[in-house]
Amino acid sequence: MHDAQVMGGRLLRFTLLGPVQLIVDGAPLTGIAPRHRAVLAYLLLNAGRVISIERLIDAMWGYDQPDTARSQIHASITAIRKVLRGAGAVRLLETRAGGYVAQPEPGQVDAQEFTELVAAGELRGALDLWRGEALEDVHAHYVTGVRELWNDRRLSAYERLAEGELAAGRHGELLDELAAQASANPLREKLNGHLVLALHRAGRQADALAAARSYRTALADEQGLDPGHAFIELERAVLADDPELRLAGTAPVVPGPPRRSTFLPYDIPDFSGRTAELERLAGERPGSAVVAIDGMAGIGKTTLAVHVAHRLAARYPDGQLFIDLQAHTAGREPIDAAVALEALLRQLGLPADRIPVTLVERSALWRAELAERRVLAVLDNALDAEHVRHLLPGHSDTLVLITSRRRLVDLDGAQALSVDVLGEEDAAELFERIVGERARHEPDAVREVLRLCGHLPLAIRISAARLQHRPRWTVSYLAGRLRDHRRLLDGVSAAFTLSYEQLHEAEQRMFRLLGLAPGRDIDACGAAALAGISEDEAEELLEGLLDAHMLLQFEPGRYTFHDLLREHARSIAEDDEAVLRLLTYYLHRSRAAMDRLYPYSVGQREGIPQPAAPIAPVRDAAEAIAWLDAERSNIIATAVHGPEICLGMLALTMRPFLDGQAHHDDALTLHTLTLQRSRKLGHREFEERALTDLAWTYWRLGEYELAEEHAHQALDACEEAYDRARALLTLGNVALRRRQDSTAEQYLEQALDLTRIGADTWGEAHVLGILALVLDRAGRPEEARRHLDLALALHRRFGNPAGEAMTLNHLGVVLRHQGELAQARTRHEQAAALYRKLGSTTDEAAALNGLAEAAGDPARAVGEHTAALVLADRTRNRPEQARAHDGLARAHLALGHSEQAHEHGRVALGLYAELDVPEAEEVRAFLEQAERDRPRPARL
């Protein structure tokens, strides 16, 4: 086993096989934010490879990427570098042209050491590195798949270890551990087989047969399958008390599956170039059992995959399979995974009566059949990672090559290979192989043809084939024709031009305008605004484009482009103020939705002009929420990429929804953009509001320094009582969190005076609710109760359920401090129910934490804090995450669960330290006291 490496005079080690930690001189560093740990872990898992920022964004969020994703990644890299500098590992993370690369030394990363030890056969040492589940305390899009992959590797290593121990006759020492592993993994055939054999060799034939029956039953109940042939033979041998089983290292010999035929398509004889890709894919052994080849249409993904498959065929004697999943085949729907599995199982030689009906059962049978075979499978033309997830092998010697126009970044464990256009020499070689002698006589004309084709293999083949079949043409003549019809061979436009020209004029205009819309999809109302036509006309045009396969529809009523079609539409579009019409529609429709959801704040939106054309009404709150959920990302994208006007009004309109539903990243994007553009255009009113909105949003996120900074800027800039009161409220909240109670009271009293001067009753109620917490902590509970009673009455009078929920929650806190636990719990329950009805997950977490703190029973507190933590994790609400972990630590300790108490306490300490609040010292003291009180083993 490697020792942790010394860097800068300090011992440094990273752990991924359990909690993600950086250990310096034997002690884990605290205070590394969860998102930063997730980024660091991903870079370490891909050590030695340059990871682009786009790939990091996909790994962190998948398809649900916030608009601030890029800035969050930059912030994470900066924070990681700061930590590494402090640990003396400045050179571990480097910036390269294509992104970032982690280059740890040998022995610094436990996952890398595990792989090396397993390869060296030091299995017990490899398994001893594990301290829990892989990436145990990290949350990101990529984690689930990676965790499953590494846990599978762990089990595979243990199975190999058990196999060796059994062969050495150490079945007795292995039994307890093996039984525990099989109990934890009841569907793992090899593991259960080892248990059956160990029990039999220990003279426990009845127990061995019972274990075999238990595995059979579990497999049938969970997956509707029978055990594999090897397990059936082992069970038969145990039943017969076969003497062969008593010989160490001997197992029933099972004949291998018969050789299979090839189903690969024709390998074109003029294949050219791709030297680096071929070396990577067809070298001694591909680096992964699954390779995802991605690239644009016409780039040659299928040609490459088929060529590689033919070259590797001899290494996979049990079959070479191929299926076209038709995700990007004109006029065809993508082949369903269940249908694809049926075809692949038939290619393996299974009869129809052995193939089950459901997708899950077919997937399980597919993995079982591949377990003992060496098969190569090409899954061509996949839509996305989900399309092929059920088609992947389990632990086997199968190689799967996948092609897709999408990068399958969330297909964890797969080796990604992005195929680019051909280089100059490779493109010329392809053209010459097709055309022959004429190409060698006109090298300059060949280069011009290749340039016009954009070095795209499909375009080169089309133009070369045209020349090949016209013997009187010269290469120069071909180049001239391509210059006249450049669009036909410009990138992938050749694949779309004919379909576009077959559309009628109104459909062509709609197609072009949709290319200008910055959002990911659109409905008929949005398309109508974009084109300046009626909703019925727009829907008819959208349906026509859908029928012509120029649009896609992933959910009813919403239309989107294939990425390449969007680029084609954008390239031929001319903006006749279409995006301005769309942005204006989003402004007025979102205002209508807000008026329905937040009627008590209608007055704040009265300055927004009425729409020039009627806007479809929002019938009720449910419709408002549904529309906002569907359009939120489109609204933000249009604000970012659209015209500069309307942004201040849009930010004012969207503010309560983005805040109440915890879409804080979108709020930061919108308010920051509003601040920048209002300053540029000299719109002082919107600048002031943007500063107060940013201050509030940063407070929500636990970024207290930034909240304070923007609030002070707002106070310097604002003259209106309303905006000054909001800035002071934020400063009061920050001071309250830092327990600077006298400062908080001063800020909040000033805010209260301003709300009353400005007759802002809603604001007055809000400030009263916060001020009550300060008064309660100052030992003035009766005064706090009066403030809360008044706040509650005001919120109810103006129909503000969010304010009512907040006040009830604060009332629960005050009642708990007075020892009235039952009444406190009632108020927290009422608050939680209101927040749940409003869909305010982040605030519901606060109510549930309050409920747990008033539980009076540690077991009940554990359940309620856990529920709060789930909601806080979902919305990345760091203050409530920290509060939940803090409460869980104290509840577990009261229950005698020392390990869980220390685990949650350490997480709470890290979060509180990030927030830089006094609770950090309290938790640190709690952990120190808990450690002193921990029972020590008796000394002999």
Short mmCIF file of C-alpha atoms in Angstrom, two decimals, residues 528-769:
data_model
loop_
_atom_site.label_atom_id
_atom_site.label_comp_id
_atom_site.label_asym_id
_atom_site.label_seq_id
_atom_site.Cartn_x
_atom_site.Cartn_y
_atom_site.Cartn_z
CA ALA A 528 -47.74 33.42 -31.24
CA ALA A 529 -46.04 36.35 -29.49
CA LEU A 530 -42.75 35.58 -31.25
CA ALA A 531 -44.39 35.66 -34.69
CA GLY A 532 -47.00 38.34 -33.98
CA ILE A 533 -49.94 36.06 -34.90
CA SER A 534 -52.88 34.46 -33.10
CA GLU A 535 -52.48 31.47 -30.81
CA ASP A 536 -54.56 29.24 -33.11
CA GLU A 537 -52.42 30.15 -36.12
CA ALA A 538 -49.25 29.51 -34.13
CA GLU A 539 -50.43 26.10 -32.92
CA GLU A 540 -51.32 25.04 -36.47
CA LEU A 541 -47.86 26.05 -37.71
CA LEU A 542 -46.12 24.29 -34.80
CA GLU A 543 -48.04 21.08 -35.46
CA GLY A 544 -47.10 21.29 -39.14
CA LEU A 545 -43.41 21.66 -38.27
CA LEU A 546 -43.73 18.76 -35.85
CA ASP A 547 -45.23 16.55 -38.56
CA ALA A 548 -42.38 17.53 -40.90
CA HIS A 549 -39.83 16.49 -38.23
CA MET A 550 -38.50 20.03 -38.00
CA LEU A 551 -39.54 20.21 -34.35
CA LEU A 552 -39.66 17.72 -31.48
CA GLN A 553 -42.22 17.34 -28.73
CA PHE A 554 -41.18 15.79 -25.44
CA GLU A 555 -44.31 16.81 -23.54
CA PRO A 556 -47.80 17.80 -24.72
CA GLY A 557 -48.18 21.38 -25.85
CA ARG A 558 -44.47 22.20 -25.81
CA TYR A 559 -42.18 22.29 -28.84
CA THR A 560 -38.42 22.23 -29.14
CA PHE A 561 -35.63 21.79 -31.68
CA HIS A 562 -33.02 19.17 -32.18
CA ASP A 563 -29.83 21.14 -31.36
CA LEU A 564 -28.53 21.04 -34.93
CA LEU A 565 -31.86 22.13 -36.40
CA ARG A 566 -31.88 25.06 -33.99
CA GLU A 567 -28.49 26.18 -35.31
CA HIS A 568 -29.72 25.80 -38.87
CA ALA A 569 -32.84 27.87 -38.11
CA ARG A 570 -30.76 30.53 -36.37
CA SER A 571 -28.35 30.74 -39.30
CA ILE A 572 -31.13 31.66 -41.74
CA ALA A 573 -33.25 33.81 -39.40
CA GLU A 574 -33.78 37.54 -39.61
CA ASP A 575 -35.02 39.21 -36.42
CA ASP A 576 -38.01 41.49 -37.00
CA GLU A 577 -38.15 42.37 -33.26
CA ALA A 578 -39.39 38.84 -32.60
CA VAL A 579 -37.39 38.36 -29.40
CA LEU A 580 -38.64 41.71 -28.05
CA ARG A 581 -42.23 40.55 -28.66
CA LEU A 582 -41.45 37.30 -26.84
CA LEU A 583 -39.82 39.07 -23.87
CA THR A 584 -42.79 41.45 -23.62
CA TYR A 585 -45.17 38.48 -23.63
CA TYR A 586 -43.17 36.81 -20.84
CA LEU A 587 -43.34 40.03 -18.81
CA HIS A 588 -47.13 40.42 -19.05
CA ARG A 589 -47.97 36.74 -18.69
CA SER A 590 -45.72 36.38 -15.64
CA ARG A 591 -47.33 39.48 -14.16
CA ALA A 592 -50.75 37.84 -14.60
CA ALA A 593 -49.43 34.68 -12.90
CA MET A 594 -47.96 36.69 -10.00
CA ASP A 595 -51.19 38.62 -9.50
CA ARG A 596 -52.95 35.27 -9.14
CA LEU A 597 -50.33 33.81 -6.78
CA TYR A 598 -49.46 36.91 -4.75
CA PRO A 599 -52.55 39.18 -4.78
CA TYR A 600 -51.37 41.02 -1.65
CA SER A 601 -48.40 42.46 -3.60
CA VAL A 602 -50.32 43.61 -6.70
CA GLY A 603 -49.55 47.22 -5.77
CA GLN A 604 -45.82 46.61 -6.28
CA ARG A 605 -46.47 45.82 -9.95
CA GLU A 606 -48.85 48.70 -10.72
CA GLY A 607 -46.13 50.67 -12.53
CA ILE A 608 -45.81 48.03 -15.26
CA PRO A 609 -47.67 49.18 -18.42
CA GLN A 610 -50.64 47.15 -19.61
CA PRO A 611 -50.02 44.91 -22.64
CA ALA A 612 -50.81 46.26 -26.11
CA ALA A 613 -52.52 42.98 -27.06
CA PRO A 614 -54.66 40.78 -24.79
CA ILE A 615 -52.80 38.13 -22.76
CA ALA A 616 -54.43 34.78 -22.06
CA PRO A 617 -55.83 34.92 -18.50
CA VAL A 618 -54.40 32.80 -15.69
CA ARG A 619 -57.41 31.02 -14.22
CA ASP A 620 -56.08 29.95 -10.82
CA ALA A 621 -52.98 29.45 -8.69
CA ALA A 622 -52.38 25.93 -10.00
CA GLU A 623 -52.25 27.18 -13.59
CA ALA A 624 -49.95 30.02 -12.54
CA ILE A 625 -47.49 27.66 -10.87
CA ALA A 626 -47.59 25.21 -13.80
CA TRP A 627 -46.90 27.98 -16.32
CA LEU A 628 -44.08 29.51 -14.28
CA ASP A 629 -42.45 26.11 -13.72
CA ALA A 630 -42.60 25.40 -17.45
CA GLU A 631 -41.36 28.81 -18.58
CA ARG A 632 -38.94 29.86 -15.83
CA SER A 633 -35.74 28.77 -17.59
CA ASN A 634 -37.02 30.20 -20.90
CA ILE A 635 -37.80 33.56 -19.26
CA ILE A 636 -34.31 33.76 -17.72
CA ALA A 637 -32.64 32.73 -21.00
CA THR A 638 -34.62 35.34 -22.94
CA ALA A 639 -33.71 37.99 -20.39
CA VAL A 640 -30.02 37.07 -20.66
CA HIS A 641 -29.83 36.84 -24.45
CA GLY A 642 -32.64 39.17 -25.49
CA PRO A 643 -33.02 42.96 -25.74
CA GLU A 644 -31.96 45.23 -22.89
CA ILE A 645 -35.36 46.79 -22.22
CA CYS A 646 -38.04 45.41 -19.86
CA LEU A 647 -35.50 43.73 -17.56
CA GLY A 648 -36.18 45.89 -14.52
CA MET A 649 -39.92 45.27 -14.78
CA LEU A 650 -39.35 41.56 -15.40
CA ALA A 651 -37.11 41.28 -12.32
CA LEU A 652 -39.73 43.12 -10.24
CA THR A 653 -42.42 40.75 -11.51
CA MET A 654 -40.50 37.47 -11.08
CA ARG A 655 -39.01 38.31 -7.66
CA PRO A 656 -41.66 36.75 -5.35
CA PHE A 657 -41.79 33.50 -7.33
CA LEU A 658 -38.02 33.05 -7.61
CA ASP A 659 -37.62 33.76 -3.90
CA GLY A 660 -40.58 31.76 -2.64
CA GLN A 661 -39.74 28.69 -4.74
CA ALA A 662 -36.00 28.87 -3.89
CA HIS A 663 -34.84 29.46 -7.47
CA HIS A 664 -32.02 31.55 -6.07
CA ASP A 665 -29.54 30.91 -8.90
CA ASP A 666 -32.04 32.25 -11.41
CA ALA A 667 -32.74 35.17 -9.10
CA LEU A 668 -29.03 36.03 -8.95
CA THR A 669 -28.79 35.86 -12.74
CA LEU A 670 -31.83 38.10 -13.31
CA HIS A 671 -31.06 40.67 -10.61
CA THR A 672 -27.36 40.88 -11.53
CA LEU A 673 -28.27 41.43 -15.18
CA THR A 674 -30.84 44.05 -14.18
CA LEU A 675 -28.23 45.86 -12.10
CA GLN A 676 -25.71 45.89 -14.96
CA ARG A 677 -28.17 47.07 -17.60
CA SER A 678 -29.95 49.62 -15.40
CA ARG A 679 -26.59 51.23 -14.65
CA LYS A 680 -25.73 51.20 -18.35
CA LEU A 681 -29.07 52.76 -19.31
CA GLY A 682 -29.24 55.13 -16.32
CA HIS A 683 -32.40 53.60 -14.85
CA ARG A 684 -31.81 54.50 -11.21
CA GLU A 685 -35.08 53.05 -9.88
CA PHE A 686 -34.33 49.58 -11.22
CA GLU A 687 -30.70 49.83 -10.07
CA GLU A 688 -31.88 50.44 -6.50
CA ARG A 689 -34.31 47.54 -6.58
CA ALA A 690 -31.72 45.22 -8.11
CA LEU A 691 -29.33 46.00 -5.25
CA THR A 692 -31.97 45.23 -2.61
CA ASP A 693 -33.04 42.07 -4.46
CA LEU A 694 -29.44 40.85 -4.70
CA ALA A 695 -28.86 41.58 -1.02
CA TRP A 696 -31.94 39.54 -0.08
CA THR A 697 -31.03 36.64 -2.39
CA TYR A 698 -27.49 36.44 -1.04
CA TRP A 699 -28.91 36.36 2.48
CA ARG A 700 -31.16 33.50 1.46
CA LEU A 701 -28.12 31.59 0.18
CA GLY A 702 -26.14 32.16 3.37
CA GLU A 703 -23.67 34.46 1.56
CA TYR A 704 -23.76 37.01 4.35
CA GLU A 705 -20.81 39.18 3.31
CA LEU A 706 -22.24 39.65 -0.18
CA ALA A 707 -25.69 40.29 1.29
CA GLU A 708 -24.26 42.95 3.59
CA GLU A 709 -22.24 44.53 0.77
CA HIS A 710 -25.22 44.88 -1.58
CA ALA A 711 -27.52 46.06 1.19
CA HIS A 712 -25.11 48.88 2.09
CA GLN A 713 -24.83 49.80 -1.61
CA ALA A 714 -28.63 49.90 -1.73
CA LEU A 715 -28.80 52.21 1.28
CA ASP A 716 -26.30 54.54 -0.38
CA ALA A 717 -28.28 54.54 -3.63
CA CYS A 718 -31.91 54.41 -2.46
CA GLU A 719 -34.09 57.34 -1.54
CA GLU A 720 -37.51 55.65 -1.45
CA ALA A 721 -38.62 54.46 1.99
CA TYR A 722 -39.73 51.07 0.58
CA ASP A 723 -36.33 50.14 -0.87
CA ARG A 724 -34.40 51.48 2.13
CA ALA A 725 -36.58 49.42 4.44
CA ARG A 726 -35.85 46.27 2.42
CA ALA A 727 -32.11 46.92 2.57
CA LEU A 728 -32.28 47.50 6.34
CA LEU A 729 -34.34 44.32 6.75
CA THR A 730 -31.61 42.32 5.03
CA LEU A 731 -28.93 43.89 7.22
CA GLY A 732 -31.03 43.07 10.26
CA ASN A 733 -31.35 39.46 9.15
CA VAL A 734 -27.58 39.18 8.62
CA ALA A 735 -26.86 40.66 12.05
CA LEU A 736 -29.44 38.32 13.59
CA ARG A 737 -27.72 35.28 12.05
CA ARG A 738 -24.39 36.51 13.41
CA ARG A 739 -25.99 37.11 16.85
CA GLN A 740 -25.15 40.80 16.73
CA ASP A 741 -28.43 41.46 18.46
CA SER A 742 -28.12 45.15 19.28
CA THR A 743 -27.05 45.89 15.69
CA ALA A 744 -29.90 43.79 14.35
CA GLU A 745 -32.41 45.64 16.55
CA GLN A 746 -31.15 49.01 15.33
CA TYR A 747 -31.46 48.04 11.67
CA LEU A 748 -34.89 46.51 12.14
CA GLU A 749 -36.27 49.42 14.17
CA GLN A 750 -35.17 51.77 11.37
CA ALA A 751 -36.81 49.47 8.81
CA LEU A 752 -40.00 49.39 10.86
CA ASP A 753 -40.14 53.19 11.02
CA LEU A 754 -39.70 53.41 7.22
CA THR A 755 -42.46 50.88 6.52
CA ARG A 756 -44.84 52.87 8.69
CA ILE A 757 -43.82 56.18 7.11
CA GLY A 758 -44.40 54.67 3.66
CA ALA A 759 -47.68 53.00 4.72
CA ASP A 760 -46.15 49.66 3.67
CA THR A 761 -48.30 47.39 5.82
CA TRP A 762 -46.97 44.18 4.24
CA GLY A 763 -43.40 45.31 4.89
CA GLU A 764 -44.30 46.35 8.43
CA ALA A 765 -45.65 42.87 9.18
CA HIS A 766 -42.50 41.24 7.79
CA VAL A 767 -40.16 43.43 9.85
CA LEU A 768 -42.21 42.85 13.01
CA GLY A 769 -41.80 39.08 12.56
#
